[in-house]
PDB file of C-alpha atoms in Angstrom:
ATOM      1  CA  MET L   1      89.397  22.928 -63.243  1.00  0.00           C
ATOM      2  CA  ILE L   2      85.735  22.381 -62.319  1.00  0.00           C
ATOM      3  CA  THR L   3      83.141  24.711 -63.765  1.00  0.00           C
ATOM      4  CA  LEU L   4      80.004  25.090 -61.685  1.00  0.00           C
ATOM      5  CA  THR L   5      76.786  25.338 -63.686  1.00  0.00           C
ATOM      6  CA  ALA L   6      73.785  27.244 -62.390  1.00  0.00           C
ATOM      7  CA  LYS L   7      72.118  23.944 -61.496  1.00  0.00           C
ATOM      8  CA  THR L   8      75.203  22.764 -59.597  1.00  0.00           C
ATOM      9  CA  ASN L   9      75.308  26.034 -57.671  1.00  0.00           C
ATOM     10  CA  ASP L  10      71.628  25.580 -56.751  1.00  0.00           C
ATOM     11  CA  ILE L  11      72.333  22.083 -55.431  1.00  0.00           C
ATOM     12  CA  LEU L  12      75.304  23.275 -53.391  1.00  0.00           C
ATOM     13  CA  HIS L  13      73.197  26.066 -51.931  1.00  0.00           C
ATOM     14  CA  LEU L  14      70.514  23.533 -51.021  1.00  0.00           C
ATOM     15  CA  GLU L  15      73.100  21.265 -49.366  1.00  0.00           C
ATOM     16  CA  LYS L  16      74.268  24.219 -47.293  1.00  0.00           C
ATOM     17  CA  GLY L  17      70.720  24.811 -46.079  1.00  0.00           C
ATOM     18  CA  ILE L  18      70.293  21.130 -45.209  1.00  0.00           C
ATOM     19  CA  SER L  19      73.533  21.200 -43.230  1.00  0.00           C
ATOM     20  CA  LEU L  20      72.480  24.315 -41.315  1.00  0.00           C
ATOM     21  CA  ILE L  21      69.209  22.697 -40.269  1.00  0.00           C
ATOM     22  CA  LYS L  22      70.755  19.355 -39.311  1.00  0.00           C
ATOM     23  CA  ASP L  23      73.388  21.055 -37.168  1.00  0.00           C
ATOM     24  CA  TYR L  24      71.129  23.613 -35.505  1.00  0.00           C
ATOM     25  CA  PHE L  25      67.778  21.913 -34.858  1.00  0.00           C
ATOM     26  CA  PRO L  26      68.925  18.916 -32.755  1.00  0.00           C
ATOM     27  CA  ALA L  27      70.984  21.253 -30.559  1.00  0.00           C
ATOM     28  CA  ARG L  28      67.930  23.431 -29.879  1.00  0.00           C
ATOM     29  CA  LEU L  29      65.743  20.366 -29.345  1.00  0.00           C
ATOM     30  CA  SER L  30      68.235  18.966 -26.828  1.00  0.00           C
ATOM     31  CA  GLN L  31      68.324  22.239 -24.909  1.00  0.00           C
ATOM     32  CA  ARG L  32      64.554  22.546 -24.716  1.00  0.00           C
ATOM     33  CA  LEU L  33      63.873  18.919 -23.706  1.00  0.00           C
ATOM     34  CA  SER L  34      67.042  18.224 -21.625  1.00  0.00           C
ATOM     35  CA  LEU L  35      68.321  15.539 -23.998  1.00  0.00           C
ATOM     36  CA  THR L  36      71.778  13.985 -24.340  1.00  0.00           C
ATOM     37  CA  LYS L  37      72.899  12.761 -27.746  1.00  0.00           C
ATOM     38  CA  VAL L  38      73.692   9.023 -27.892  1.00  0.00           C
ATOM     39  CA  SER L  39      74.665   6.594 -30.627  1.00  0.00           C
ATOM     40  CA  ALA L  40      72.065   4.176 -31.958  1.00  0.00           C
ATOM     41  CA  PRO L  41      72.033   0.765 -33.657  1.00  0.00           C
ATOM     42  CA  LEU L  42      71.396   0.207 -37.350  1.00  0.00           C
ATOM     43  CA  PHE L  43      70.220  -3.360 -36.655  1.00  0.00           C
ATOM     44  CA  VAL L  44      68.970  -5.319 -33.631  1.00  0.00           C
ATOM     45  CA  GLN L  45      68.542  -8.979 -32.719  1.00  0.00           C
ATOM     46  CA  SER L  46      65.434 -10.582 -34.178  1.00  0.00           C
ATOM     47  CA  GLY L  47      62.800 -12.019 -31.899  1.00  0.00           C
ATOM     48  CA  THR L  48      63.330  -9.714 -28.924  1.00  0.00           C
ATOM     49  CA  GLY L  49      60.540  -7.219 -29.601  1.00  0.00           C
ATOM     50  CA  PHE L  50      62.929  -4.264 -29.762  1.00  0.00           C
ATOM     51  CA  ASN L  51      62.334  -3.509 -33.419  1.00  0.00           C
ATOM     52  CA  ASP L  52      59.259  -1.548 -34.348  1.00  0.00           C
ATOM     53  CA  ASP L  53      56.656  -3.240 -36.526  1.00  0.00           C
ATOM     54  CA  LEU L  54      55.035   0.164 -37.213  1.00  0.00           C
ATOM     55  CA  ASN L  55      51.456  -0.598 -38.282  1.00  0.00           C
ATOM     56  CA  GLY L  56      51.923  -4.338 -37.798  1.00  0.00           C
ATOM     57  CA  VAL L  57      52.273  -5.314 -41.458  1.00  0.00           C
ATOM     58  CA  GLU L  58      55.675  -3.943 -42.480  1.00  0.00           C
ATOM     59  CA  LYS L  59      58.473  -6.539 -42.560  1.00  0.00           C
ATOM     60  CA  PRO L  60      62.031  -5.505 -41.641  1.00  0.00           C
ATOM     61  CA  VAL L  61      65.127  -6.411 -43.614  1.00  0.00           C
ATOM     62  CA  LYS L  62      66.540  -9.529 -41.906  1.00  0.00           C
ATOM     63  CA  PHE L  63      69.984 -11.113 -42.361  1.00  0.00           C
ATOM     64  CA  ASN L  64      72.760 -13.032 -40.627  1.00  0.00           C
ATOM     65  CA  LEU L  65      76.160 -11.851 -39.415  1.00  0.00           C
ATOM     66  CA  LYS L  66      79.363 -13.874 -39.471  1.00  0.00           C
ATOM     67  CA  ASN L  67      79.870 -15.866 -36.242  1.00  0.00           C
ATOM     68  CA  ILE L  68      76.647 -14.516 -34.704  1.00  0.00           C
ATOM     69  CA  PRO L  69      74.261 -17.396 -33.860  1.00  0.00           C
ATOM     70  CA  TYR L  70      71.013 -15.456 -34.317  1.00  0.00           C
ATOM     71  CA  PRO L  71      69.502 -13.386 -37.140  1.00  0.00           C
ATOM     72  CA  VAL L  72      69.389  -9.598 -36.965  1.00  0.00           C
ATOM     73  CA  GLU L  73      67.138  -7.065 -38.630  1.00  0.00           C
ATOM     74  CA  ILE L  74      67.549  -3.455 -39.678  1.00  0.00           C
ATOM     75  CA  VAL L  75      65.549  -1.122 -37.483  1.00  0.00           C
ATOM     76  CA  GLN L  76      62.315   0.418 -38.732  1.00  0.00           C
ATOM     77  CA  SER L  77      62.300   2.846 -35.809  1.00  0.00           C
ATOM     78  CA  LEU L  78      63.888   3.031 -32.363  1.00  0.00           C
ATOM     79  CA  ALA L  79      60.717   3.550 -30.322  1.00  0.00           C
ATOM     80  CA  LYS L  80      61.353   0.517 -28.103  1.00  0.00           C
ATOM     81  CA  TRP L  81      65.145   0.472 -28.123  1.00  0.00           C
ATOM     82  CA  LYS L  82      65.252   4.004 -26.704  1.00  0.00           C
ATOM     83  CA  ARG L  83      63.224   3.012 -23.655  1.00  0.00           C
ATOM     84  CA  MET L  84      65.611   0.170 -22.933  1.00  0.00           C
ATOM     85  CA  ARG L  85      68.510   2.600 -23.318  1.00  0.00           C
ATOM     86  CA  LEU L  86      66.958   4.996 -20.781  1.00  0.00           C
ATOM     87  CA  HIS L  87      66.947   2.085 -18.320  1.00  0.00           C
ATOM     88  CA  GLN L  88      70.561   1.213 -19.038  1.00  0.00           C
ATOM     89  CA  LEU L  89      71.733   4.817 -18.625  1.00  0.00           C
ATOM     90  CA  GLY L  90      69.826   5.356 -15.385  1.00  0.00           C
ATOM     91  CA  LEU L  91      68.691   8.851 -16.305  1.00  0.00           C
ATOM     92  CA  GLU L  92      66.682  10.970 -13.880  1.00  0.00           C
ATOM     93  CA  PRO L  93      63.032  11.964 -14.563  1.00  0.00           C
ATOM     94  CA  GLU L  94      62.671  14.722 -17.190  1.00  0.00           C
ATOM     95  CA  GLN L  95      66.045  13.848 -18.684  1.00  0.00           C
ATOM     96  CA  GLY L  96      66.357  12.001 -21.960  1.00  0.00           C
ATOM     97  CA  ILE L  97      68.284  11.001 -25.044  1.00  0.00           C
ATOM     98  CA  VAL L  98      68.294  11.929 -28.718  1.00  0.00           C
ATOM     99  CA  THR L  99      69.921  10.106 -31.610  1.00  0.00           C
ATOM    100  CA  ASP L 100      70.323  10.180 -35.375  1.00  0.00           C
ATOM    101  CA  MET L 101      68.141   7.286 -36.441  1.00  0.00           C
ATOM    102  CA  ARG L 102      68.735   5.646 -39.819  1.00  0.00           C
ATOM    103  CA  ALA L 103      66.297   2.980 -40.945  1.00  0.00           C
ATOM    104  CA  ILE L 104      65.137   1.027 -43.981  1.00  0.00           C
ATOM    105  CA  ARG L 105      61.444   0.379 -44.529  1.00  0.00           C
ATOM    106  CA  PRO L 106      61.305  -1.895 -47.607  1.00  0.00           C
ATOM    107  CA  ASP L 107      57.485  -2.084 -47.627  1.00  0.00           C
ATOM    108  CA  GLU L 108      57.042   1.699 -47.663  1.00  0.00           C
ATOM    109  CA  VAL L 109      54.741   3.130 -50.316  1.00  0.00           C
ATOM    110  CA  VAL L 110      56.998   5.880 -51.658  1.00  0.00           C
ATOM    111  CA  SER L 111      55.572   9.310 -52.370  1.00  0.00           C
ATOM    112  CA  PRO L 112      56.715  12.941 -52.333  1.00  0.00           C
ATOM    113  CA  ILE L 113      57.046  12.631 -48.533  1.00  0.00           C
ATOM    114  CA  HIS L 114      57.825   8.911 -48.099  1.00  0.00           C
ATOM    115  CA  SER L 115      61.042   7.056 -48.891  1.00  0.00           C
ATOM    116  CA  PHE L 116      62.445   3.563 -48.307  1.00  0.00           C
ATOM    117  CA  TYR L 117      65.152   5.309 -46.278  1.00  0.00           C
ATOM    118  CA  VAL L 118      64.142   6.958 -43.013  1.00  0.00           C
ATOM    119  CA  ASP L 119      66.191   9.559 -41.163  1.00  0.00           C
ATOM    120  CA  GLN L 120      64.848  10.930 -37.904  1.00  0.00           C
ATOM    121  CA  TRP L 121      65.899  12.650 -34.744  1.00  0.00           C
ATOM    122  CA  ASP L 122      64.623   9.990 -32.377  1.00  0.00           C
ATOM    123  CA  TRP L 123      64.234  11.146 -28.776  1.00  0.00           C
ATOM    124  CA  GLU L 124      63.037   9.600 -25.528  1.00  0.00           C
ATOM    125  CA  LYS L 125      62.608  11.122 -22.089  1.00  0.00           C
ATOM    126  CA  ARG L 126      62.042   9.590 -18.672  1.00  0.00           C
ATOM    127  CA  ILE L 127      58.893  10.821 -16.926  1.00  0.00           C
ATOM    128  CA  LEU L 128      57.038  10.305 -13.660  1.00  0.00           C
ATOM    129  CA  ALA L 129      53.573   8.792 -13.231  1.00  0.00           C
ATOM    130  CA  GLU L 130      52.067  12.255 -12.716  1.00  0.00           C
ATOM    131  CA  HIS L 131      53.409  13.296 -16.140  1.00  0.00           C
ATOM    132  CA  ARG L 132      51.166  10.800 -17.914  1.00  0.00           C
ATOM    133  CA  ARG L 133      48.681  13.546 -18.775  1.00  0.00           C
ATOM    134  CA  ILE L 134      47.618  15.432 -21.900  1.00  0.00           C
ATOM    135  CA  SER L 135      48.780  18.684 -20.321  1.00  0.00           C
ATOM    136  CA  TYR L 136      52.368  17.407 -20.070  1.00  0.00           C
ATOM    137  CA  LEU L 137      52.221  16.102 -23.635  1.00  0.00           C
ATOM    138  CA  LYS L 138      51.096  19.531 -24.843  1.00  0.00           C
ATOM    139  CA  GLU L 139      53.921  21.284 -22.969  1.00  0.00           C
ATOM    140  CA  THR L 140      56.432  19.011 -24.692  1.00  0.00           C
ATOM    141  CA  VAL L 141      54.890  19.568 -28.140  1.00  0.00           C
ATOM    142  CA  GLU L 142      55.148  23.326 -27.591  1.00  0.00           C
ATOM    143  CA  GLN L 143      58.861  22.998 -26.804  1.00  0.00           C
ATOM    144  CA  ILE L 144      59.449  20.970 -29.975  1.00  0.00           C
ATOM    145  CA  TYR L 145      57.580  23.527 -32.046  1.00  0.00           C
ATOM    146  CA  GLN L 146      59.634  26.331 -30.483  1.00  0.00           C
ATOM    147  CA  ALA L 147      62.782  24.515 -31.633  1.00  0.00           C
ATOM    148  CA  ILE L 148      61.319  24.560 -35.166  1.00  0.00           C
ATOM    149  CA  LEU L 149      60.611  28.287 -34.868  1.00  0.00           C
ATOM    150  CA  ASP L 150      64.165  28.829 -33.592  1.00  0.00           C
ATOM    151  CA  THR L 151      65.535  26.988 -36.636  1.00  0.00           C
ATOM    152  CA  ASN L 152      63.370  28.993 -39.014  1.00  0.00           C
ATOM    153  CA  ALA L 153      64.698  32.216 -37.449  1.00  0.00           C
ATOM    154  CA  MET L 154      68.282  30.921 -37.765  1.00  0.00           C
ATOM    155  CA  LEU L 155      67.779  30.373 -41.501  1.00  0.00           C
ATOM    156  CA  GLU L 156      66.565  33.933 -41.864  1.00  0.00           C
ATOM    157  CA  GLU L 157      69.686  35.205 -40.095  1.00  0.00           C
ATOM    158  CA  ALA L 158      71.768  33.085 -42.486  1.00  0.00           C
ATOM    159  CA  HIS L 159      70.097  34.915 -45.397  1.00  0.00           C
ATOM    160  CA  GLU L 160      67.928  31.954 -46.321  1.00  0.00           C
ATOM    161  CA  LYS L 161      64.257  32.470 -47.104  1.00  0.00           C
ATOM    162  CA  ALA L 162      62.284  31.933 -43.896  1.00  0.00           C
ATOM    163  CA  LEU L 163      58.659  30.829 -43.601  1.00  0.00           C
ATOM    164  CA  ASP L 164      55.883  32.848 -41.993  1.00  0.00           C
ATOM    165  CA  LEU L 165      54.914  30.351 -39.279  1.00  0.00           C
ATOM    166  CA  PRO L 166      52.177  30.628 -36.649  1.00  0.00           C
ATOM    167  CA  ALA L 167      53.389  31.553 -33.165  1.00  0.00           C
ATOM    168  CA  ALA L 168      51.771  28.543 -31.473  1.00  0.00           C
ATOM    169  CA  VAL L 169      50.409  25.046 -32.105  1.00  0.00           C
ATOM    170  CA  TYR L 170      46.671  24.382 -32.286  1.00  0.00           C
ATOM    171  CA  PHE L 171      45.680  21.251 -30.327  1.00  0.00           C
ATOM    172  CA  ILE L 172      42.692  19.061 -31.209  1.00  0.00           C
ATOM    173  CA  ASP L 173      41.648  15.504 -30.396  1.00  0.00           C
ATOM    174  CA  SER L 174      41.072  13.141 -33.315  1.00  0.00           C
ATOM    175  CA  GLU L 175      37.471  12.560 -32.161  1.00  0.00           C
ATOM    176  CA  THR L 176      36.755  16.304 -32.123  1.00  0.00           C
ATOM    177  CA  LEU L 177      38.313  16.563 -35.561  1.00  0.00           C
ATOM    178  CA  LEU L 178      36.026  13.782 -36.807  1.00  0.00           C
ATOM    179  CA  GLN L 179      32.960  15.545 -35.414  1.00  0.00           C
ATOM    180  CA  ARG L 180      34.036  18.819 -37.009  1.00  0.00           C
ATOM    181  CA  TYR L 181      34.510  17.280 -40.478  1.00  0.00           C
ATOM    182  CA  PRO L 182      32.430  14.048 -40.493  1.00  0.00           C
ATOM    183  CA  GLY L 183      32.273  13.797 -44.277  1.00  0.00           C
ATOM    184  CA  LEU L 184      36.036  13.831 -44.811  1.00  0.00           C
ATOM    185  CA  THR L 185      38.663  11.077 -44.664  1.00  0.00           C
ATOM    186  CA  PRO L 186      41.339  11.329 -41.944  1.00  0.00           C
ATOM    187  CA  LYS L 187      43.896  12.760 -44.399  1.00  0.00           C
ATOM    188  CA  GLU L 188      41.347  15.247 -45.715  1.00  0.00           C
ATOM    189  CA  ARG L 189      40.617  16.285 -42.132  1.00  0.00           C
ATOM    190  CA  GLU L 190      44.344  16.786 -41.540  1.00  0.00           C
ATOM    191  CA  ASN L 191      44.593  18.984 -44.620  1.00  0.00           C
ATOM    192  CA  ARG L 192      41.589  21.068 -43.609  1.00  0.00           C
ATOM    193  CA  ILE L 193      42.724  21.718 -40.024  1.00  0.00           C
ATOM    194  CA  ALA L 194      46.376  22.295 -40.976  1.00  0.00           C
ATOM    195  CA  LYS L 195      45.448  24.810 -43.664  1.00  0.00           C
ATOM    196  CA  GLU L 196      43.207  26.618 -41.188  1.00  0.00           C
ATOM    197  CA  HIS L 197      45.730  26.854 -38.329  1.00  0.00           C
ATOM    198  CA  GLY L 198      49.170  26.378 -39.902  1.00  0.00           C
ATOM    199  CA  ALA L 199      50.511  24.195 -37.091  1.00  0.00           C
ATOM    200  CA  VAL L 200      48.352  21.550 -35.426  1.00  0.00           C
ATOM    201  CA  PHE L 201      48.807  18.625 -33.051  1.00  0.00           C
ATOM    202  CA  ILE L 202      46.168  15.913 -33.453  1.00  0.00           C
ATOM    203  CA  MET L 203      45.823  13.836 -30.282  1.00  0.00           C
ATOM    204  CA  GLY L 204      44.575  10.326 -29.624  1.00  0.00           C
ATOM    205  CA  ILE L 205      45.749   8.446 -32.700  1.00  0.00           C
ATOM    206  CA  GLY L 206      45.433   4.664 -32.798  1.00  0.00           C
ATOM    207  CA  GLY L 207      42.189   3.892 -30.965  1.00  0.00           C
ATOM    208  CA  LEU L 208      38.728   3.491 -32.451  1.00  0.00           C
ATOM    209  CA  LEU L 209      36.732   6.683 -32.930  1.00  0.00           C
ATOM    210  CA  SER L 210      32.948   7.042 -32.856  1.00  0.00           C
ATOM    211  CA  ASP L 211      32.739   5.999 -36.525  1.00  0.00           C
ATOM    212  CA  GLN L 212      34.443   2.698 -35.569  1.00  0.00           C
ATOM    213  CA  ALA L 213      37.560   3.599 -37.551  1.00  0.00           C
ATOM    214  CA  VAL L 214      40.978   4.842 -36.436  1.00  0.00           C
ATOM    215  CA  HIS L 215      42.396   8.194 -37.480  1.00  0.00           C
ATOM    216  CA  ASP L 216      45.616   6.319 -38.290  1.00  0.00           C
ATOM    217  CA  ASP L 217      47.047   2.947 -37.264  1.00  0.00           C
ATOM    218  CA  ARG L 218      49.482   2.645 -34.376  1.00  0.00           C
ATOM    219  CA  ALA L 219      51.334  -0.380 -33.041  1.00  0.00           C
ATOM    220  CA  PRO L 220      50.105  -1.563 -29.617  1.00  0.00           C
ATOM    221  CA  ASP L 221      53.411  -1.498 -27.798  1.00  0.00           C
ATOM    222  CA  TYR L 222      54.937   1.968 -27.751  1.00  0.00           C
ATOM    223  CA  ASP L 223      52.505   4.943 -27.732  1.00  0.00           C
ATOM    224  CA  ASP L 224      49.597   4.901 -25.267  1.00  0.00           C
ATOM    225  CA  TRP L 225      46.476   5.444 -27.385  1.00  0.00           C
ATOM    226  CA  SER L 226      43.937   3.760 -25.069  1.00  0.00           C
ATOM    227  CA  THR L 227      44.151   5.502 -21.681  1.00  0.00           C
ATOM    228  CA  ALA L 228      41.345   7.892 -20.765  1.00  0.00           C
ATOM    229  CA  ASN L 229      42.768  11.400 -20.423  1.00  0.00           C
ATOM    230  CA  GLU L 230      41.751  14.476 -18.443  1.00  0.00           C
ATOM    231  CA  GLU L 231      40.065  16.086 -21.462  1.00  0.00           C
ATOM    232  CA  GLY L 232      37.466  13.328 -21.740  1.00  0.00           C
ATOM    233  CA  PHE L 233      39.012  11.474 -24.676  1.00  0.00           C
ATOM    234  CA  TYR L 234      41.336   8.483 -25.079  1.00  0.00           C
ATOM    235  CA  GLY L 235      45.034   8.450 -25.794  1.00  0.00           C
ATOM    236  CA  LEU L 236      48.208  10.239 -24.720  1.00  0.00           C
ATOM    237  CA  ASN L 237      49.853  10.583 -28.129  1.00  0.00           C
ATOM    238  CA  GLY L 238      49.536  12.439 -31.404  1.00  0.00           C
ATOM    239  CA  ASP L 239      51.021  13.844 -34.613  1.00  0.00           C
ATOM    240  CA  LEU L 240      52.549  17.277 -35.192  1.00  0.00           C
ATOM    241  CA  ILE L 241      51.351  18.474 -38.593  1.00  0.00           C
ATOM    242  CA  LEU L 242      52.245  21.713 -40.382  1.00  0.00           C
ATOM    243  CA  TRP L 243      50.746  23.324 -43.469  1.00  0.00           C
ATOM    244  CA  ASN L 244      53.300  23.133 -46.275  1.00  0.00           C
ATOM    245  CA  PRO L 245      52.866  25.985 -48.797  1.00  0.00           C
ATOM    246  CA  ALA L 246      55.225  24.405 -51.329  1.00  0.00           C
ATOM    247  CA  MET L 247      53.044  21.307 -51.626  1.00  0.00           C
ATOM    248  CA  ASN L 248      49.747  23.004 -50.779  1.00  0.00           C
ATOM    249  CA  SER L 249      49.050  20.238 -48.281  1.00  0.00           C
ATOM    250  CA  ALA L 250      49.576  19.130 -44.702  1.00  0.00           C
ATOM    251  CA  LEU L 251      52.930  17.636 -43.753  1.00  0.00           C
ATOM    252  CA  GLU L 252      53.400  15.391 -40.710  1.00  0.00           C
ATOM    253  CA  LEU L 253      56.728  16.217 -39.072  1.00  0.00           C
ATOM    254  CA  SER L 254      56.514  14.137 -35.917  1.00  0.00           C
ATOM    255  CA  SER L 255      54.645  11.230 -34.407  1.00  0.00           C
ATOM    256  CA  MET L 256      55.106  11.112 -30.642  1.00  0.00           C
ATOM    257  CA  GLY L 257      53.502  10.357 -27.331  1.00  0.00           C
ATOM    258  CA  ILE L 258      53.593   9.169 -23.782  1.00  0.00           C
ATOM    259  CA  ARG L 259      54.552   5.505 -23.873  1.00  0.00           C
ATOM    260  CA  VAL L 260      52.560   2.551 -22.613  1.00  0.00           C
ATOM    261  CA  ASP L 261      52.766   1.557 -18.973  1.00  0.00           C
ATOM    262  CA  ALA L 262      52.091  -2.019 -17.895  1.00  0.00           C
ATOM    263  CA  GLY L 263      48.309  -1.565 -17.830  1.00  0.00           C
ATOM    264  CA  SER L 264      47.930   0.138 -21.209  1.00  0.00           C
ATOM    265  CA  LEU L 265      50.363  -2.291 -22.866  1.00  0.00           C
ATOM    266  CA  ARG L 266      48.319  -5.222 -21.635  1.00  0.00           C
ATOM    267  CA  GLU L 267      45.119  -3.561 -22.864  1.00  0.00           C
ATOM    268  CA  GLN L 268      46.473  -2.617 -26.291  1.00  0.00           C
ATOM    269  CA  LEU L 269      48.043  -6.021 -26.939  1.00  0.00           C
ATOM    270  CA  SER L 270      44.646  -7.533 -26.223  1.00  0.00           C
ATOM    271  CA  LEU L 271      42.810  -5.055 -28.476  1.00  0.00           C
ATOM    272  CA  LYS L 272      45.190  -5.805 -31.353  1.00  0.00           C
ATOM    273  CA  GLY L 273      45.186  -9.568 -30.812  1.00  0.00           C
ATOM    274  CA  CYS L 274      48.903  -9.569 -30.010  1.00  0.00           C
ATOM    275  CA  GLY L 275      48.847 -11.228 -26.589  1.00  0.00           C
ATOM    276  CA  SER L 276      51.708 -13.558 -27.522  1.00  0.00           C
ATOM    277  CA  ARG L 277      54.109 -10.596 -27.506  1.00  0.00           C
ATOM    278  CA  ARG L 278      53.922 -10.501 -23.707  1.00  0.00           C
ATOM    279  CA  GLU L 279      56.681 -13.126 -23.613  1.00  0.00           C
ATOM    280  CA  LEU L 280      59.155 -11.050 -25.645  1.00  0.00           C
ATOM    281  CA  LEU L 281      61.999  -9.402 -23.754  1.00  0.00           C
ATOM    282  CA  PHE L 282      60.928  -5.813 -24.326  1.00  0.00           C
ATOM    283  CA  HIS L 283      57.287  -6.408 -23.504  1.00  0.00           C
ATOM    284  CA  SER L 284      57.931  -8.483 -20.380  1.00  0.00           C
ATOM    285  CA  ASN L 285      60.211  -5.738 -19.065  1.00  0.00           C
ATOM    286  CA  VAL L 286      57.465  -3.137 -19.536  1.00  0.00           C
ATOM    287  CA  LEU L 287      54.853  -5.409 -17.970  1.00  0.00           C
ATOM    288  CA  ASN L 288      57.120  -6.055 -14.974  1.00  0.00           C
ATOM    289  CA  ASP L 289      57.967  -2.337 -14.535  1.00  0.00           C
ATOM    290  CA  VAL L 290      61.654  -2.881 -15.297  1.00  0.00           C
ATOM    291  CA  TYR L 291      61.802  -0.025 -17.785  1.00  0.00           C
ATOM    292  CA  PRO L 292      61.081   3.539 -16.665  1.00  0.00           C
ATOM    293  CA  LEU L 293      57.967   5.411 -17.695  1.00  0.00           C
ATOM    294  CA  SER L 294      58.785   7.527 -20.716  1.00  0.00           C
ATOM    295  CA  MET L 295      57.607   9.630 -23.600  1.00  0.00           C
ATOM    296  CA  GLY L 296      59.230  10.078 -26.966  1.00  0.00           C
ATOM    297  CA  GLY L 297      58.950  10.300 -30.709  1.00  0.00           C
ATOM    298  CA  GLY L 298      60.664  10.839 -34.006  1.00  0.00           C
ATOM    299  CA  ILE L 299      61.098  14.050 -35.972  1.00  0.00           C
ATOM    300  CA  GLY L 300      61.753  13.546 -39.659  1.00  0.00           C
ATOM    301  CA  GLN L 301      65.073  15.081 -40.673  1.00  0.00           C
ATOM    302  CA  SER L 302      64.428  15.118 -44.410  1.00  0.00           C
ATOM    303  CA  ARG L 303      60.843  16.252 -43.849  1.00  0.00           C
ATOM    304  CA  LEU L 304      61.929  19.194 -41.702  1.00  0.00           C
ATOM    305  CA  CYS L 305      64.503  20.139 -44.337  1.00  0.00           C
ATOM    306  CA  MET L 306      62.044  19.961 -47.226  1.00  0.00           C
ATOM    307  CA  PHE L 307      59.529  21.978 -45.177  1.00  0.00           C
ATOM    308  CA  LEU L 308      61.852  24.774 -44.030  1.00  0.00           C
ATOM    309  CA  LEU L 309      63.614  24.948 -47.419  1.00  0.00           C
ATOM    310  CA  GLN L 310      60.273  24.653 -49.266  1.00  0.00           C
ATOM    311  CA  ARG L 311      61.051  21.705 -51.503  1.00  0.00           C
ATOM    312  CA  LYS L 312      58.240  19.749 -53.132  1.00  0.00           C
ATOM    313  CA  HIS L 313      59.759  16.254 -52.977  1.00  0.00           C
ATOM    314  CA  ILE L 314      61.762  14.436 -50.345  1.00  0.00           C
ATOM    315  CA  SER L 315      64.245  13.340 -53.033  1.00  0.00           C
ATOM    316  CA  ASP L 316      65.391  16.983 -53.196  1.00  0.00           C
ATOM    317  CA  VAL L 317      66.886  16.695 -49.699  1.00  0.00           C
ATOM    318  CA  GLN L 318      67.692  12.970 -49.406  1.00  0.00           C
ATOM    319  CA  SER L 319      69.681  10.382 -51.367  1.00  0.00           C
ATOM    320  CA  CYS L 320      67.741   7.160 -51.946  1.00  0.00           C
ATOM    321  CA  ILE L 321      66.469   4.754 -54.622  1.00  0.00           C
ATOM    322  CA  TRP L 322      63.188   5.510 -56.344  1.00  0.00           C
ATOM    323  CA  PRO L 323      60.893   3.649 -58.759  1.00  0.00           C
ATOM    324  CA  GLU L 324      61.389   4.769 -62.359  1.00  0.00           C
ATOM    325  CA  ASN L 325      57.996   6.468 -62.530  1.00  0.00           C
ATOM    326  CA  ILE L 326      59.082   8.759 -59.666  1.00  0.00           C
TER     327      ILE L 326
END
């Protein structure tokens, strides 16, 4: 006979909440963005350009498989793989895919919101050339946020404690944010704007701002952060950030954007000094217009759970390995 202690009961209750979120949210996301769930790889062939090098310094876990003549590496994200998969599936414009992404980032600096293990709902959607606009990006962000609001309401119906969330997302370009708070660091600016509005989407992340710094680094070969947009700024991407009462700080839930086309990929590879990547399979297919135009992003599963269930550390909602001091 097993006797459940109060602590064990608390953990089981938490696991129930995690399960509710992980079952409900991706279904609502798929409905709102017209996504079909697909399976995804845990590792990809090295040297093809399909793995994500994130900020350009993180090194993936690489190893060999029996009877396979080339090395493989565990994914760090699926930003590029998903675009290839859209091409293979032949989806129509404004249709897309979503998958449970599992990744290992061995160079990650762990913190209350960062782990070596990454779990995301990774999604990608085919778009038309006329969709490569900030207005279309905003419409998509609003649909994602509505799926979060739907999930919060579901938890309340399931007798879980729900959050008091703002009805809409506040949009701001990273350059405007810099001008509003010139004496603050990018993370301090995120905290200030998130606390003020509750839910914010910061646009144009990756390119140089007027202070000759970037709001945050972005790789040159998935999000478009260099194209001039209709609002007079640069970039067609951004981060969805919510104010987290449990931590008394901002929490990034999603990094997403309209992906590079041939012109912006060529420009961003040049800006980052990565021109040699043009010969890789993924990059040559983008440059030669083999892959469809797309937009996409990742939504942190553990982060959404810790936010909606108001936990202070990602280890509360995720099994991983942590340094002893944590």
